[in-house]
Coordinates of C-alpha atoms in Angstrom, one line a residue:
M1 CA 93.5 -138.7 -81.0
D2 CA 95.7 -138.6 -83.9
L3 CA 94.9 -138.5 -87.4
K4 CA 95.9 -142.0 -88.4
Q5 CA 93.7 -143.3 -85.9
L6 CA 90.7 -141.0 -87.0
R7 CA 91.5 -142.3 -90.6
T8 CA 91.3 -145.7 -89.7
F9 CA 88.0 -145.1 -87.6
R10 CA 86.4 -143.4 -90.7
A11 CA 87.4 -146.3 -93.1
V12 CA 86.3 -148.9 -90.9
A13 CA 82.9 -146.9 -90.1
E14 CA 82.3 -146.3 -93.8
L15 CA 83.1 -149.9 -95.0
G16 CA 81.9 -152.0 -91.8
S17 CA 85.3 -153.9 -92.1
L18 CA 88.7 -154.1 -91.0
S19 CA 89.7 -156.1 -94.0
K20 CA 88.0 -153.7 -96.4
A21 CA 89.6 -150.6 -94.7
A22 CA 93.2 -152.4 -94.9
D23 CA 92.5 -152.4 -98.6
R24 CA 91.6 -148.9 -98.7
L25 CA 94.1 -147.6 -96.5
R26 CA 96.7 -150.2 -98.1
A27 CA 97.8 -151.0 -94.6
A28 CA 98.2 -154.2 -92.5
Q29 CA 94.7 -155.2 -90.7
P30 CA 96.7 -155.7 -87.2
A31 CA 97.8 -152.2 -87.4
L32 CA 94.5 -150.9 -88.2
S33 CA 92.8 -153.0 -85.2
R34 CA 95.5 -151.5 -82.9
H35 CA 94.6 -147.9 -84.2
I36 CA 90.9 -148.5 -83.2
K37 CA 91.8 -150.2 -79.7
L38 CA 94.0 -147.2 -78.9
L39 CA 91.3 -144.8 -80.0
E40 CA 88.6 -146.8 -77.9
H41 CA 91.0 -146.8 -74.9
E42 CA 91.8 -143.2 -74.9
L43 CA 88.0 -142.2 -75.4
R44 CA 86.9 -144.7 -72.7
V45 CA 84.1 -145.8 -74.9
E46 CA 83.4 -148.5 -77.5
L47 CA 83.1 -147.3 -81.0
F48 CA 82.1 -150.5 -82.7
V49 CA 80.2 -153.6 -82.3
R50 CA 81.9 -156.6 -83.5
N51 CA 80.0 -159.6 -85.1
G52 CA 80.2 -162.3 -87.8
R53 CA 79.0 -159.5 -90.5
G54 CA 81.8 -157.1 -89.3
M55 CA 81.9 -154.2 -87.4
L56 CA 78.9 -152.0 -86.9
L57 CA 79.1 -148.4 -85.1
T58 CA 78.0 -147.9 -81.7
S59 CA 75.8 -144.7 -80.8
A60 CA 79.1 -143.2 -79.2
G61 CA 80.9 -144.4 -82.7
R62 CA 78.3 -142.6 -84.8
M63 CA 78.5 -139.2 -82.7
L64 CA 82.3 -139.6 -83.3
L65 CA 81.8 -139.9 -86.8
D66 CA 79.5 -137.0 -87.4
R67 CA 81.8 -134.6 -85.3
T68 CA 85.0 -135.7 -86.9
T69 CA 84.2 -136.3 -90.8
G70 CA 84.6 -132.5 -91.7
L71 CA 87.6 -132.0 -89.3
V72 CA 89.4 -135.0 -90.9
R73 CA 88.7 -133.7 -94.7
Q74 CA 90.1 -130.1 -93.8
I75 CA 93.3 -131.8 -92.6
E76 CA 93.6 -134.0 -95.5
Q77 CA 93.0 -131.2 -97.7
V78 CA 95.6 -128.9 -96.2
R79 CA 98.3 -131.5 -96.9
D80 CA 97.1 -131.7 -100.5
D81 CA 97.0 -128.1 -101.0
L82 CA 100.7 -127.8 -99.7
Q83 CA 101.7 -130.6 -102.1
S84 CA 99.7 -129.2 -105.0
A85 CA 101.3 -125.7 -104.5
E86 CA 104.7 -127.0 -105.5
G87 CA 103.3 -128.4 -108.8
N88 CA 100.4 -130.3 -110.2
P89 CA 97.0 -130.4 -108.3
S90 CA 97.0 -133.4 -106.1
G91 CA 94.7 -135.0 -103.6
R92 CA 91.4 -136.9 -103.3
V93 CA 88.1 -135.3 -104.4
I94 CA 84.6 -136.9 -103.6
L95 CA 81.9 -136.1 -106.1
G96 CA 78.4 -136.8 -105.5
L97 CA 76.0 -137.5 -108.6
V98 CA 72.4 -138.4 -109.0
P99 CA 71.8 -141.6 -110.8
T100 CA 70.5 -140.1 -114.0
V101 CA 73.4 -137.8 -114.0
S102 CA 75.9 -140.4 -113.2
A103 CA 74.8 -142.5 -116.2
V104 CA 75.6 -140.0 -118.7
F105 CA 78.7 -138.3 -116.9
S106 CA 80.8 -140.3 -114.9
G107 CA 82.7 -142.5 -117.5
R108 CA 83.7 -139.6 -119.6
F109 CA 84.5 -137.2 -116.8
A110 CA 86.4 -140.0 -114.8
R111 CA 88.6 -140.6 -118.1
R112 CA 89.4 -136.9 -118.3
V113 CA 90.4 -136.8 -114.6
I114 CA 92.6 -139.6 -115.2
T115 CA 94.4 -138.4 -118.4
E116 CA 94.4 -134.6 -117.3
F117 CA 95.1 -134.7 -113.6
P118 CA 96.5 -138.1 -112.7
Q119 CA 97.7 -137.1 -109.2
I120 CA 94.1 -136.3 -108.2
S121 CA 92.3 -139.4 -106.8
L122 CA 88.6 -138.8 -107.7
R123 CA 85.7 -140.8 -105.8
I124 CA 82.4 -140.9 -107.2
V125 CA 79.3 -141.5 -105.1
E126 CA 76.0 -142.1 -106.7
S127 CA 72.9 -141.2 -104.6
Y128 CA 69.6 -139.3 -104.8
G129 CA 69.6 -135.4 -103.8
G130 CA 68.6 -135.4 -100.2
H131 CA 71.4 -137.6 -99.3
L132 CA 74.0 -135.8 -101.4
V133 CA 72.8 -132.4 -99.7
E134 CA 73.3 -134.3 -96.2
W135 CA 76.9 -135.6 -97.1
L136 CA 77.5 -132.0 -98.4
H137 CA 76.7 -130.5 -95.2
R138 CA 79.1 -132.7 -93.5
G139 CA 82.0 -131.6 -95.9
E140 CA 82.1 -134.3 -98.4
M141 CA 81.2 -133.6 -101.8
D142 CA 80.7 -131.4 -104.9
L143 CA 77.4 -131.8 -107.3
A144 CA 77.3 -131.0 -111.0
I145 CA 75.5 -127.8 -112.1
G146 CA 72.7 -127.4 -114.8
R147 CA 69.1 -127.7 -115.6
E148 CA 67.4 -130.4 -117.6
D149 CA 64.0 -131.1 -118.9
V150 CA 62.8 -134.5 -118.3
A151 CA 60.6 -136.3 -120.9
V152 CA 57.7 -138.9 -120.7
V153 CA 59.1 -142.3 -121.5
G154 CA 57.4 -145.4 -122.3
P155 CA 57.8 -149.1 -123.8
P156 CA 58.2 -149.9 -127.4
G157 CA 55.1 -149.9 -129.2
S158 CA 53.4 -147.2 -127.0
G159 CA 53.2 -144.5 -129.6
L160 CA 55.2 -142.0 -127.9
A161 CA 57.6 -141.4 -130.6
R162 CA 54.9 -140.7 -133.0
K163 CA 53.0 -138.6 -130.6
K164 CA 56.2 -136.2 -130.2
Q165 CA 54.4 -134.5 -127.2
V166 CA 51.9 -135.2 -124.5
D167 CA 50.2 -133.3 -121.9
L168 CA 49.8 -133.9 -117.9
K169 CA 46.2 -134.6 -118.6
W170 CA 47.3 -137.5 -120.7
L171 CA 50.2 -138.5 -118.4
V172 CA 48.0 -138.9 -115.2
K173 CA 45.6 -141.2 -116.7
Q174 CA 48.5 -143.7 -117.7
N175 CA 50.0 -146.5 -115.6
L176 CA 52.8 -144.6 -113.7
I177 CA 56.4 -145.9 -112.9
V178 CA 57.5 -143.0 -110.6
P179 CA 60.0 -142.4 -107.8
S180 CA 58.7 -142.2 -103.9
I181 CA 57.5 -139.1 -102.5
S182 CA 60.8 -138.5 -100.9
H183 CA 62.5 -137.9 -104.4
G184 CA 63.3 -134.9 -105.8
M185 CA 61.8 -135.9 -109.3
R186 CA 58.7 -137.0 -107.7
A187 CA 58.3 -133.6 -105.9
L188 CA 58.6 -131.8 -109.1
L189 CA 56.0 -133.9 -110.8
E190 CA 53.4 -133.5 -107.7
K191 CA 54.0 -129.9 -108.2
A192 CA 53.2 -129.7 -111.8
V193 CA 50.2 -131.6 -111.4
A194 CA 49.1 -129.8 -108.7
R195 CA 49.3 -126.6 -110.7
E196 CA 47.0 -128.2 -113.4
R197 CA 44.3 -129.3 -110.6
L198 CA 45.1 -132.8 -111.5
T199 CA 45.7 -136.1 -109.2
L200 CA 48.6 -138.5 -109.5
K201 CA 47.9 -141.9 -108.9
P202 CA 51.2 -144.1 -109.6
M203 CA 50.6 -147.7 -110.2
I204 CA 54.5 -148.6 -109.1
E205 CA 57.0 -146.5 -107.1
A206 CA 60.6 -147.3 -107.9
D207 CA 63.4 -145.1 -106.7
S208 CA 66.1 -146.7 -109.0
Y209 CA 66.0 -145.3 -112.7
R210 CA 67.5 -148.4 -113.5
A211 CA 64.4 -150.4 -112.1
Q212 CA 62.0 -148.0 -114.0
I213 CA 63.7 -148.7 -117.4
S214 CA 63.4 -152.2 -116.9
L215 CA 59.8 -152.1 -115.9
M216 CA 59.0 -150.0 -118.9
E217 CA 60.8 -152.3 -121.1
E218 CA 58.4 -154.9 -119.7
G219 CA 55.6 -152.8 -121.1
L220 CA 54.4 -152.0 -117.5
G221 CA 54.0 -148.1 -117.7
Y222 CA 55.4 -144.8 -118.4
T223 CA 57.7 -142.7 -116.3
L224 CA 59.7 -139.2 -116.4
L225 CA 63.2 -139.4 -117.2
P226 CA 66.1 -136.9 -118.7
P227 CA 66.7 -138.0 -122.2
S228 CA 70.5 -138.1 -121.7
A229 CA 70.0 -141.0 -119.3
I230 CA 68.3 -143.3 -121.7
R231 CA 70.1 -142.4 -125.2
A232 CA 71.1 -146.1 -125.5
E233 CA 67.6 -147.5 -125.0
L234 CA 66.1 -145.1 -127.5
A235 CA 68.7 -145.9 -129.9
A236 CA 68.0 -149.5 -129.6
R237 CA 64.3 -148.8 -129.8
R238 CA 63.9 -150.6 -126.3
L239 CA 62.0 -147.4 -125.2
E240 CA 60.1 -144.7 -126.7
M241 CA 60.0 -140.9 -125.7
A242 CA 57.9 -137.8 -126.0
A243 CA 58.1 -134.1 -124.6
L244 CA 56.1 -133.3 -121.5
V245 CA 53.9 -130.1 -122.0
P246 CA 54.2 -128.0 -119.9
S247 CA 57.8 -128.8 -119.3
V248 CA 59.0 -130.3 -116.2
S249 CA 62.7 -129.2 -115.1
R250 CA 65.1 -130.2 -112.4
E251 CA 68.0 -128.1 -111.0
L252 CA 71.3 -129.5 -110.4
I253 CA 74.1 -127.4 -108.3
L254 CA 77.6 -127.7 -108.3
A255 CA 78.0 -127.0 -104.5
S256 CA 80.9 -127.2 -101.9
P257 CA 80.6 -126.9 -98.0
I258 CA 80.3 -123.2 -97.0
D259 CA 82.3 -123.6 -93.6
R260 CA 85.4 -124.4 -95.0
S261 CA 87.9 -123.2 -98.0
T262 CA 87.8 -125.3 -101.3
S263 CA 91.0 -127.2 -101.7
I264 CA 93.2 -126.9 -104.9
A265 CA 92.2 -130.3 -106.2
T266 CA 88.6 -129.5 -105.8
T267 CA 88.7 -126.4 -107.6
T268 CA 90.5 -128.1 -110.5
I269 CA 87.7 -130.8 -110.6
S270 CA 84.9 -128.1 -110.3
T271 CA 86.5 -126.4 -113.5
L272 CA 86.8 -129.5 -114.9
I273 CA 83.1 -130.4 -114.4
M274 CA 81.8 -127.3 -116.1
S275 CA 84.1 -128.0 -119.1
E276 CA 83.0 -131.4 -119.5
I277 CA 79.1 -130.3 -119.1
E278 CA 79.9 -127.6 -121.9
Q279 CA 81.2 -130.3 -124.2
L280 CA 78.4 -132.7 -123.8
S281 CA 75.8 -130.1 -124.6
K282 CA 77.8 -128.9 -127.5
Q283 CA 77.8 -132.5 -129.1
G284 CA 74.1 -132.8 -128.5
L285 CA 74.6 -135.5 -125.8
W286 CA 73.1 -133.8 -122.8
K287 CA 70.6 -131.2 -123.5
I288 CA 71.0 -128.7 -120.5
K289 CA 70.7 -125.2 -119.8
M290 CA 73.8 -123.6 -118.0
T291 CA 73.3 -121.4 -115.0
G292 CA 75.9 -119.1 -113.3

């Protein structure tokens, strides 16, 4: 196995298509197909099932992806560090963000990276906390740091803005739109409700915060979200918000894999993340308490 073959394999596995992998790697599709065939010949197994929808991993392919992801990233980062040591930081950095953080953070941060570190290629992956932790253990991502209170959010005309604050006893009696039980925000809410010896009975479960916003704008119920994620909706009076008493906070962690050293490009991006969060906080765009 060589690095080109493994990079081709990873790209096809992630995208499910030779043509999409060719676009990402900026290589000819026949060359990538040849890499895959040589790799399958060397390993004496089929790595993909080819069908009309694209290329799907076989069980052997999934095993190869799991076993080599961290290894390929390490080799790529060694190359990036050697190039960075002679000049400006360069290389690829993969940043994982939960959706509500991505909404307030991604655009501004990507602009800073392009302006200040044009030789760093930033990839932003948006998903929920459990997925990010899994990918982090596989050696692929960093996650922003902070602690942010969430607020009760409801439809226009709900009276939340007038109330300014509500308690959990009031909240559990409302029509609630909350994430499913596997979601970190739901776990926090369940714990808070249990401490008050109350019962949570959601009307609708929606893991997408965009879906939650849409449902609330239709007047269907209430949810908990960080104020930073709904600034536009609040300003346009499409939603109303009130503080929750006692408050419910969630913790976001800037993390890197513990089984390998951090690249120069990743360290640069980590420092820039902290700088951007601090600026957002000072400008009142993100109410967040920094931790060490």
